[in-house]
Structure formats: C-alpha cells, structure tokens
C-alpha cells in the first residue's frame, strides 16, 4: 500500500536515474512504509468509529454493501486518475467523458438499433479520444492539464446536453441492465470490476516498464528524458487510460441505473482527485499507490454515507472532505521540504 517512489531532483538517487526497463527504485524503509500506511488508514478508521458511535445501524451488512456498491463507479475512474497524477498531470473532464460516452452508447443501441457490443466499443473509443486530445494539447502545446481538462469538461457536458436535450434513454437492453443489477452476496459486479482494476493498476505501477516510466516522468521529467523515456507519449497514454476508465465507469453506472442518464459522472472530477490525495499519492507526481486510492475512495464514501445516516447536514460532507484534503496535501508538502533539506 506504500506509494512507489521516484527520487526527487537533486537527491543522490536522482543523479543516476533508472532505465525504463531496469529494476524499480529502492522501496521505502519499513518504518517509513508503516507511517505512510497509517496516514492512509487513519482517516478511514476515525470515520468508521465516529459514525458507528453516532448511528448503531452504520455497521450493518446492508449499509456496508450500500457503501461498496456506491463507490464502485468513481473508484474505477480514480484508479486511472492515480496513474495520471503519478505522471504529474490530472484530468478534470472524467465525469463529462463518462456521461458523453455512456449516453452515446445508449443512444446508438436503443435509438439506432445497433448491437450492444458496438455501442460499448464506441463508448470506449470516445473515452480514448478525449484522453488523447487532453494529452496531446497538454504535452505538445504546453497548455496546463488543469486548463485543458476544464475545457474538455465543458465540451463533454455541452455535447451531452446537445445530444440528450436533458432526456434520459429508457429502457436499456436487458443484457446491459442485468450486469448492473446482478449481485453476489448483495455486492454489485461493478465492485468486483473495481477490485480487478485496482489489482491491475497496482501491478502496472510496480511490475511494468510503463509504470516505471510514469513514475519517472512525474518524479523528474527532464531526468526521464535523459535516460530515454518518451515523456510526452507516456503522458498521452496515461490520459487515454483515464478516458477509457471513465467510459467504463459510465457504462457501469447506466447499467446500474437502467437508463442512459446525461447526468452520469456529476462531481467525479474533484472526488477522484480527493480520493487519490487521501490515498497517499502525491499531487506533485512521482509516487503512486492504487490500493491507497481504493482506501481513499472508501473513506470518502464512508464520510458521505455516515453523515447522511447520522442525520447531519449534507454540507458537512463537503467541509470534511475539503479539510481532509488540505491537511494531507500540507503533510505531503512538509514531507517533501524535509526530504530536500537532508
């Protein structure tokens, strides 16, 4: 669960960067890893204890499965966001991409009578296309990803509204809705898909050359170029991966809803970034912990569910998440400054 690190610029390790196919950087010490794991788990543990004390039904199985089933969609996107942030960029268009890709798929299948598989493929291609556009504009034109992806957020939402006119598509094919409604011990298939994606993402970061290139790019882009990493291509691929996962999450959500809803993905932009930060991945790039992001998503959903189940004002959810993000980013900044002084 500890983030996979890349040496900071100016450190002894950075003077001899790793080749893309070489062994990964040395793992943090056991003490450091334990501290990082505690920092990730502590907010979740505190939230669970507090809400369990406030509401005796909070820890009941039905409520716990509700939490899991609700977090699955944003969790899928958060995995991709983790990989992109580890490369030093982030994507604020993910919710709009999820909405547009899933709505287009629903429209093609229901209104145009195309095969479901073709609709799914088109949705994935839309996600990849948005990701490629975000990546190319960011890397080739030098426009900050913050600006680029806010622009594509508006483009995606605008196109969705133009196509949908605010009207949902119903009914969806049973082959799709069956996936969304299927449960194993009251847990949706989307949760199992999320777990598989988390495992794949963690293996990608820790065991593949592409994962090492992501971390090298986010840790020190210039040093990565010196050792032969194509930084621009690496970032574009990471953007495309986020776009595809946003489309996957959108498809799972409309399958769960049973309708093609143009409002799919609303609010996912900042929620995924918050989950990544809470999970222990640095916003400055160069580290990644996909399992930590899963814990971050779970923490956010526990806070959201707990506030509602305890009868508190829902506005406190936003306050709690915002305060938690500020604290954790501040800790990351202080940690980096301490490292630079060594």
CSV table of C-alpha atoms in Angstrom, one decimal:
chain,number,residue,atom,x,y,z
A,1,UNK,CA,0.0,0.0,0.0
A,2,UNK,CA,3.0,2.3,0.3
A,3,UNK,CA,3.5,4.6,-2.6
A,4,UNK,CA,6.0,3.6,-5.2
A,5,UNK,CA,8.6,6.4,-5.0
A,6,UNK,CA,10.9,8.1,-7.5
A,7,UNK,CA,13.9,10.1,-6.3
A,8,UNK,CA,13.4,13.8,-6.2
A,9,UNK,CA,15.6,16.0,-8.4
A,10,UNK,CA,18.9,16.8,-6.7
A,11,UNK,CA,18.9,13.8,-4.5
A,12,UNK,CA,21.7,11.2,-4.7
A,13,UNK,CA,19.3,8.7,-6.3
A,14,UNK,CA,18.2,11.2,-8.9
A,15,UNK,CA,21.8,11.6,-10.1
A,16,UNK,CA,21.7,8.1,-11.6
A,17,UNK,CA,18.2,7.6,-12.9
A,18,UNK,CA,16.8,4.1,-13.6
A,19,UNK,CA,16.4,2.9,-17.1
A,20,UNK,CA,12.8,2.3,-18.2
A,21,UNK,CA,13.2,-1.4,-18.1
A,22,UNK,CA,15.5,-1.6,-15.1
A,23,UNK,CA,14.7,-2.6,-11.6
A,24,UNK,CA,12.3,-0.2,-9.7
A,25,UNK,CA,13.7,2.4,-7.2
A,26,UNK,CA,14.5,1.1,-3.7
A,27,UNK,CA,11.4,0.6,-1.6
A,28,UNK,CA,11.0,2.9,1.4
A,29,UNK,CA,12.1,1.6,4.8
A,30,UNK,CA,9.7,-0.5,6.9
A,31,UNK,CA,9.2,2.4,9.3
A,32,UNK,CA,8.5,4.9,6.5
A,33,UNK,CA,6.1,2.4,4.8
A,34,UNK,CA,4.3,1.9,8.1
A,35,UNK,CA,3.9,5.6,8.6
A,36,UNK,CA,2.5,6.0,5.1
A,37,UNK,CA,0.1,3.2,5.6
A,38,UNK,CA,-1.1,4.6,8.9
A,39,UNK,CA,-1.6,8.0,7.3
A,40,UNK,CA,-3.8,6.5,4.7
A,41,UNK,CA,-5.8,4.2,7.0
A,42,UNK,CA,-6.2,6.7,9.9
A,43,UNK,CA,-8.9,8.9,8.4
A,44,UNK,CA,-10.9,5.8,7.4
A,45,UNK,CA,-10.6,4.2,10.9
A,46,UNK,CA,-11.6,7.5,12.6
A,47,UNK,CA,-14.6,8.0,10.2
A,48,UNK,CA,-15.9,4.4,10.8
A,49,UNK,CA,-15.5,4.7,14.6
A,50,UNK,CA,-17.2,8.1,14.8
A,51,UNK,CA,-20.2,7.2,12.6
A,52,UNK,CA,-20.6,3.8,14.3
A,53,UNK,CA,-21.0,5.6,17.6
A,54,UNK,CA,-23.4,8.1,16.1
A,55,UNK,CA,-25.6,5.5,14.4
A,56,UNK,CA,-26.0,1.9,15.6
A,57,UNK,CA,-27.1,0.8,12.1
A,58,UNK,CA,-24.0,2.1,10.4
A,59,UNK,CA,-22.0,-1.1,10.5
A,60,UNK,CA,-24.9,-3.4,9.5
A,61,UNK,CA,-24.2,-5.5,6.4
A,62,UNK,CA,-26.8,-3.8,4.3
A,63,UNK,CA,-25.3,-0.4,4.9
A,64,UNK,CA,-21.8,-1.6,4.3
A,65,UNK,CA,-22.7,-3.2,0.9
A,66,UNK,CA,-24.5,0.1,0.0
A,67,UNK,CA,-21.2,1.9,0.6
A,68,UNK,CA,-19.3,-0.5,-1.6
A,69,UNK,CA,-21.9,-0.5,-4.4
A,70,UNK,CA,-22.0,3.3,-4.4
A,71,UNK,CA,-18.2,3.8,-4.6
A,72,UNK,CA,-17.5,1.4,-7.4
A,73,UNK,CA,-18.1,3.8,-10.3
A,74,UNK,CA,-15.9,6.7,-9.0
A,75,UNK,CA,-13.4,4.2,-7.8
A,76,UNK,CA,-12.8,2.8,-11.3
A,77,UNK,CA,-12.0,6.4,-12.5
A,78,UNK,CA,-9.9,7.1,-9.5
A,79,UNK,CA,-7.5,4.2,-10.5
A,80,UNK,CA,-6.8,5.9,-13.8
A,81,UNK,CA,-6.5,9.3,-12.1
A,82,UNK,CA,-3.9,7.8,-9.8
A,83,UNK,CA,-1.7,6.7,-12.7
A,84,UNK,CA,-2.1,10.1,-14.4
A,85,UNK,CA,-1.3,12.1,-11.2
A,86,UNK,CA,1.8,9.9,-10.7
A,87,UNK,CA,3.0,11.2,-14.0
A,88,UNK,CA,2.5,14.8,-12.9
A,89,UNK,CA,-0.9,15.6,-14.6
A,90,UNK,CA,-4.6,15.2,-13.7
A,91,UNK,CA,-7.9,15.1,-15.6
A,92,UNK,CA,-10.9,17.2,-14.6
A,93,UNK,CA,-13.0,16.1,-17.5
A,94,UNK,CA,-13.6,12.5,-16.3
A,95,UNK,CA,-17.2,13.0,-15.3
A,96,UNK,CA,-18.2,14.6,-18.6
A,97,UNK,CA,-16.4,11.9,-20.5
A,98,UNK,CA,-18.3,9.2,-18.6
A,99,UNK,CA,-21.6,11.0,-19.3
A,100,UNK,CA,-21.0,11.5,-23.0
A,101,UNK,CA,-19.6,8.1,-23.8
A,102,UNK,CA,-22.3,6.2,-21.9
A,103,UNK,CA,-25.1,8.3,-23.3
A,104,UNK,CA,-23.9,7.9,-26.9
A,105,UNK,CA,-23.6,4.1,-26.3
A,106,UNK,CA,-27.2,4.1,-25.0
A,107,UNK,CA,-28.5,6.2,-27.9
A,108,UNK,CA,-26.8,4.0,-30.5
A,109,UNK,CA,-28.2,0.8,-29.1
A,110,UNK,CA,-31.7,1.9,-28.2
A,111,UNK,CA,-32.5,4.6,-30.8
A,112,UNK,CA,-30.4,3.4,-33.7
A,113,UNK,CA,-30.8,-0.3,-33.0
A,114,UNK,CA,-27.0,-1.1,-33.2
A,115,UNK,CA,-25.6,-4.1,-31.4
A,116,UNK,CA,-24.7,-3.6,-27.7
A,117,UNK,CA,-21.1,-4.6,-28.2
A,118,UNK,CA,-20.7,-1.9,-30.9
A,119,UNK,CA,-22.2,0.7,-28.6
A,120,UNK,CA,-19.7,-0.3,-25.8
A,121,UNK,CA,-16.8,-0.1,-28.3
A,122,UNK,CA,-17.9,3.4,-29.4
A,123,UNK,CA,-18.1,4.5,-25.7
A,124,UNK,CA,-14.5,3.3,-25.1
A,125,UNK,CA,-13.3,5.0,-28.2
A,126,UNK,CA,-14.9,8.3,-27.1
A,127,UNK,CA,-13.1,8.0,-23.8
A,128,UNK,CA,-9.8,7.2,-25.5
A,129,UNK,CA,-10.3,10.1,-27.9
A,130,UNK,CA,-10.9,12.6,-25.2
A,131,UNK,CA,-7.9,11.3,-23.3
A,132,UNK,CA,-5.7,11.6,-26.4
A,133,UNK,CA,-6.9,15.1,-27.1
A,134,UNK,CA,-6.2,16.1,-23.5
A,135,UNK,CA,-2.8,14.5,-23.6
A,136,UNK,CA,-1.7,16.0,-26.9
A,137,UNK,CA,-2.8,19.5,-26.1
A,138,UNK,CA,-1.1,19.3,-22.7
A,139,UNK,CA,2.2,17.9,-24.0
A,140,UNK,CA,2.6,19.3,-27.5
A,141,UNK,CA,1.2,22.8,-26.9
A,142,UNK,CA,2.3,23.1,-23.3
A,143,UNK,CA,-1.1,24.1,-22.0
A,144,UNK,CA,-1.5,23.1,-18.3
A,145,UNK,CA,-3.7,20.0,-17.9
A,146,UNK,CA,-5.8,21.9,-15.4
A,147,UNK,CA,-6.9,24.3,-18.2
A,148,UNK,CA,-7.2,21.7,-20.9
A,149,UNK,CA,-9.3,19.3,-19.0
A,150,UNK,CA,-11.6,22.0,-17.6
A,151,UNK,CA,-12.2,22.9,-21.3
A,152,UNK,CA,-12.9,19.4,-22.3
A,153,UNK,CA,-15.2,19.1,-19.2
A,154,UNK,CA,-17.4,21.9,-20.7
A,155,UNK,CA,-17.1,20.4,-24.2
A,156,UNK,CA,-18.2,16.9,-23.0
A,157,UNK,CA,-21.1,18.3,-20.9
A,158,UNK,CA,-22.2,20.6,-23.7
A,159,UNK,CA,-22.2,17.7,-26.2
A,160,UNK,CA,-24.1,15.5,-23.9
A,161,UNK,CA,-26.8,18.2,-23.3
A,162,UNK,CA,-27.0,18.8,-27.1
A,163,UNK,CA,-27.5,15.1,-27.9
A,164,UNK,CA,-29.8,14.4,-25.0
A,165,UNK,CA,-31.8,17.6,-24.6
A,166,UNK,CA,-31.9,16.6,-20.9
A,167,UNK,CA,-33.9,13.4,-21.7
A,168,UNK,CA,-32.9,10.0,-20.4
A,169,UNK,CA,-32.9,6.9,-22.6
A,170,UNK,CA,-35.1,4.1,-21.4
A,171,UNK,CA,-35.3,1.1,-21.4
A,172,UNK,CA,-31.8,-0.2,-21.9
A,173,UNK,CA,-31.1,-3.7,-23.3
A,174,UNK,CA,-31.5,-6.4,-20.6
A,175,UNK,CA,-28.0,-7.7,-21.4
A,176,UNK,CA,-26.7,-4.4,-20.0
A,177,UNK,CA,-29.1,-3.9,-17.1
A,178,UNK,CA,-28.6,-7.5,-16.0
A,179,UNK,CA,-24.9,-6.6,-15.4
A,180,UNK,CA,-25.9,-3.6,-13.4
A,181,UNK,CA,-28.5,-5.3,-11.3
A,182,UNK,CA,-26.6,-8.6,-10.7
A,183,UNK,CA,-25.5,-9.1,-7.1
A,184,UNK,CA,-23.2,-11.6,-5.4
A,185,UNK,CA,-23.9,-11.5,-1.6
A,186,UNK,CA,-25.6,-8.1,-2.2
A,187,UNK,CA,-22.4,-6.8,-3.8
A,188,UNK,CA,-22.7,-5.5,-7.4
A,189,UNK,CA,-20.5,-6.7,-10.3
A,190,UNK,CA,-19.1,-3.2,-10.6
A,191,UNK,CA,-17.4,-3.7,-7.2
A,192,UNK,CA,-15.7,-6.8,-8.4
A,193,UNK,CA,-14.7,-5.0,-11.6
A,194,UNK,CA,-13.2,-2.2,-9.5
A,195,UNK,CA,-11.2,-4.7,-7.4
A,196,UNK,CA,-9.8,-6.3,-10.6
A,197,UNK,CA,-8.9,-2.9,-12.0
A,198,UNK,CA,-7.2,-2.0,-8.7
A,199,UNK,CA,-5.1,-5.1,-8.8
A,200,UNK,CA,-4.2,-4.5,-12.5
A,201,UNK,CA,-3.3,-0.9,-11.7
A,202,UNK,CA,-1.1,-1.8,-8.8
A,203,UNK,CA,0.7,-4.4,-10.9
A,204,UNK,CA,1.1,-1.9,-13.7
A,205,UNK,CA,2.8,0.6,-11.4
A,206,UNK,CA,5.0,-1.9,-9.5
A,207,UNK,CA,5.8,-4.5,-12.2
A,208,UNK,CA,5.9,-2.9,-15.7
A,209,UNK,CA,8.2,-0.7,-17.6
A,210,UNK,CA,5.2,1.6,-18.4
A,211,UNK,CA,4.6,2.0,-14.7
A,212,UNK,CA,8.2,2.9,-14.1
A,213,UNK,CA,8.1,5.4,-16.9
A,214,UNK,CA,5.0,7.0,-15.4
A,215,UNK,CA,6.8,7.5,-12.0
A,216,UNK,CA,10.0,8.7,-13.7
A,217,UNK,CA,8.0,11.2,-15.7
A,218,UNK,CA,6.2,12.5,-12.6
A,219,UNK,CA,9.3,12.5,-10.4
A,220,UNK,CA,11.7,14.3,-12.7
A,221,UNK,CA,10.6,14.7,-16.4
A,222,UNK,CA,13.9,16.1,-17.5
A,223,UNK,CA,15.9,13.3,-16.0
A,224,UNK,CA,13.4,10.8,-17.5
A,225,UNK,CA,14.1,12.3,-21.0
A,226,UNK,CA,17.9,11.9,-20.4
A,227,UNK,CA,17.5,8.2,-19.8
A,228,UNK,CA,15.3,7.8,-22.9
A,229,UNK,CA,11.8,8.0,-21.6
A,230,UNK,CA,9.4,9.5,-24.1
A,231,UNK,CA,7.7,11.7,-21.6
A,232,UNK,CA,5.0,13.1,-24.0
A,233,UNK,CA,4.0,9.7,-25.2
A,234,UNK,CA,3.9,8.4,-21.6
A,235,UNK,CA,1.6,11.2,-20.5
A,236,UNK,CA,-0.7,10.8,-23.6
A,237,UNK,CA,-1.1,7.1,-22.9
A,238,UNK,CA,-1.9,7.9,-19.2
A,239,UNK,CA,-4.6,10.4,-20.3
A,240,UNK,CA,-6.1,7.9,-22.7
A,241,UNK,CA,-6.2,5.3,-19.9
A,242,UNK,CA,-8.1,7.7,-17.7
A,243,UNK,CA,-10.6,8.4,-20.5
A,244,UNK,CA,-11.2,4.7,-21.2
A,245,UNK,CA,-11.8,4.0,-17.5
A,246,UNK,CA,-14.2,7.0,-17.3
A,247,UNK,CA,-16.1,5.4,-20.1
A,248,UNK,CA,-16.1,2.0,-18.4
A,249,UNK,CA,-17.4,3.6,-15.2
A,250,UNK,CA,-20.1,5.5,-17.1
A,251,UNK,CA,-21.3,2.2,-18.7
A,252,UNK,CA,-21.4,0.5,-15.3
A,253,UNK,CA,-23.4,3.4,-13.9
A,254,UNK,CA,-26.1,3.4,-16.6
A,255,UNK,CA,-26.3,-0.4,-16.3
A,256,UNK,CA,-27.0,0.1,-12.6
A,257,UNK,CA,-29.5,2.9,-13.2
A,258,UNK,CA,-31.2,1.1,-16.0
A,259,UNK,CA,-31.3,4.3,-18.0
A,260,UNK,CA,-29.0,6.4,-20.2
A,261,UNK,CA,-28.7,9.4,-17.9
A,262,UNK,CA,-27.0,12.6,-19.1
A,263,UNK,CA,-26.2,13.5,-15.5
A,264,UNK,CA,-23.9,10.5,-15.1
A,265,UNK,CA,-20.5,11.4,-13.6
A,266,UNK,CA,-21.5,14.7,-12.0
A,267,UNK,CA,-18.9,15.6,-9.4
A,268,UNK,CA,-16.5,12.9,-10.2
A,269,UNK,CA,-13.8,15.3,-11.2
A,270,UNK,CA,-12.8,16.5,-7.8
A,271,UNK,CA,-13.9,13.4,-6.0
A,272,UNK,CA,-11.4,11.3,-7.9
A,273,UNK,CA,-8.6,13.8,-7.2
A,274,UNK,CA,-9.6,13.8,-3.5
A,275,UNK,CA,-9.5,10.0,-3.3
A,276,UNK,CA,-6.1,9.9,-4.8
A,277,UNK,CA,-4.7,12.5,-2.3
A,278,UNK,CA,-6.4,10.8,0.7
A,279,UNK,CA,-5.0,7.5,-0.6
A,280,UNK,CA,-1.4,8.7,-0.3
A,281,UNK,CA,-0.4,9.5,-3.9
A,282,UNK,CA,1.4,12.9,-4.1
A,283,UNK,CA,-0.2,15.6,-6.2
A,284,UNK,CA,3.3,16.6,-7.3
A,285,UNK,CA,3.8,13.3,-9.1
A,286,UNK,CA,6.5,10.6,-8.8
A,287,UNK,CA,4.6,8.3,-6.5
A,288,UNK,CA,1.6,6.1,-6.8
A,289,UNK,CA,-0.4,3.7,-4.6
A,290,UNK,CA,-3.5,2.3,-6.3
A,291,UNK,CA,-4.5,0.3,-3.2
A,292,UNK,CA,-4.2,3.6,-1.3
A,293,UNK,CA,-6.6,5.2,-3.7
A,294,UNK,CA,-9.1,2.5,-3.1
A,295,UNK,CA,-8.9,3.2,0.6
A,296,UNK,CA,-9.3,6.9,-0.2
A,297,UNK,CA,-12.5,6.3,-2.2
A,298,UNK,CA,-13.8,4.1,0.6
A,299,UNK,CA,-13.0,6.9,3.1
A,300,UNK,CA,-14.9,9.5,1.1
A,301,UNK,CA,-17.9,7.2,0.7
A,302,UNK,CA,-17.9,6.3,4.4
A,303,UNK,CA,-17.9,10.0,5.3
A,304,UNK,CA,-20.8,10.7,2.8
A,305,UNK,CA,-22.9,7.7,4.0
A,306,UNK,CA,-22.1,8.3,7.7
A,307,UNK,CA,-23.2,12.0,7.5
A,308,UNK,CA,-26.5,11.1,5.9
A,309,UNK,CA,-27.2,8.1,8.2
A,310,UNK,CA,-26.4,10.2,11.3
A,311,UNK,CA,-28.9,12.8,10.2
A,312,UNK,CA,-26.4,15.5,9.9
A,313,UNK,CA,-26.5,18.3,7.3
A,314,UNK,CA,-25.1,17.0,4.0
A,315,UNK,CA,-23.0,20.2,3.7
A,316,UNK,CA,-20.7,18.8,6.4
A,317,UNK,CA,-19.6,16.1,3.9
A,318,UNK,CA,-18.0,18.8,1.7
A,319,UNK,CA,-16.5,20.5,4.7
A,320,UNK,CA,-15.0,17.3,6.0
A,321,UNK,CA,-13.5,16.2,2.6
A,322,UNK,CA,-12.1,19.7,1.9
A,323,UNK,CA,-10.4,19.9,5.4
A,324,UNK,CA,-9.0,16.4,5.0
A,325,UNK,CA,-7.5,17.2,1.6
A,326,UNK,CA,-5.9,20.4,2.9
A,327,UNK,CA,-4.3,18.6,5.8
A,328,UNK,CA,-3.0,15.7,3.7
A,329,UNK,CA,-1.6,17.9,1.0
A,330,UNK,CA,0.1,20.1,3.6
A,331,UNK,CA,1.6,17.0,5.2
A,332,UNK,CA,2.9,16.0,1.7
A,333,UNK,CA,4.4,19.4,1.2
A,334,UNK,CA,6.1,19.4,4.6
A,335,UNK,CA,7.4,15.9,3.9
A,336,UNK,CA,9.0,17.0,0.6
A,337,UNK,CA,10.6,20.0,2.2
A,338,UNK,CA,12.1,17.9,4.9
A,339,UNK,CA,13.4,15.5,2.3
A,340,UNK,CA,15.0,18.3,0.3
A,341,UNK,CA,16.8,19.6,3.5
A,342,UNK,CA,18.5,16.3,4.0
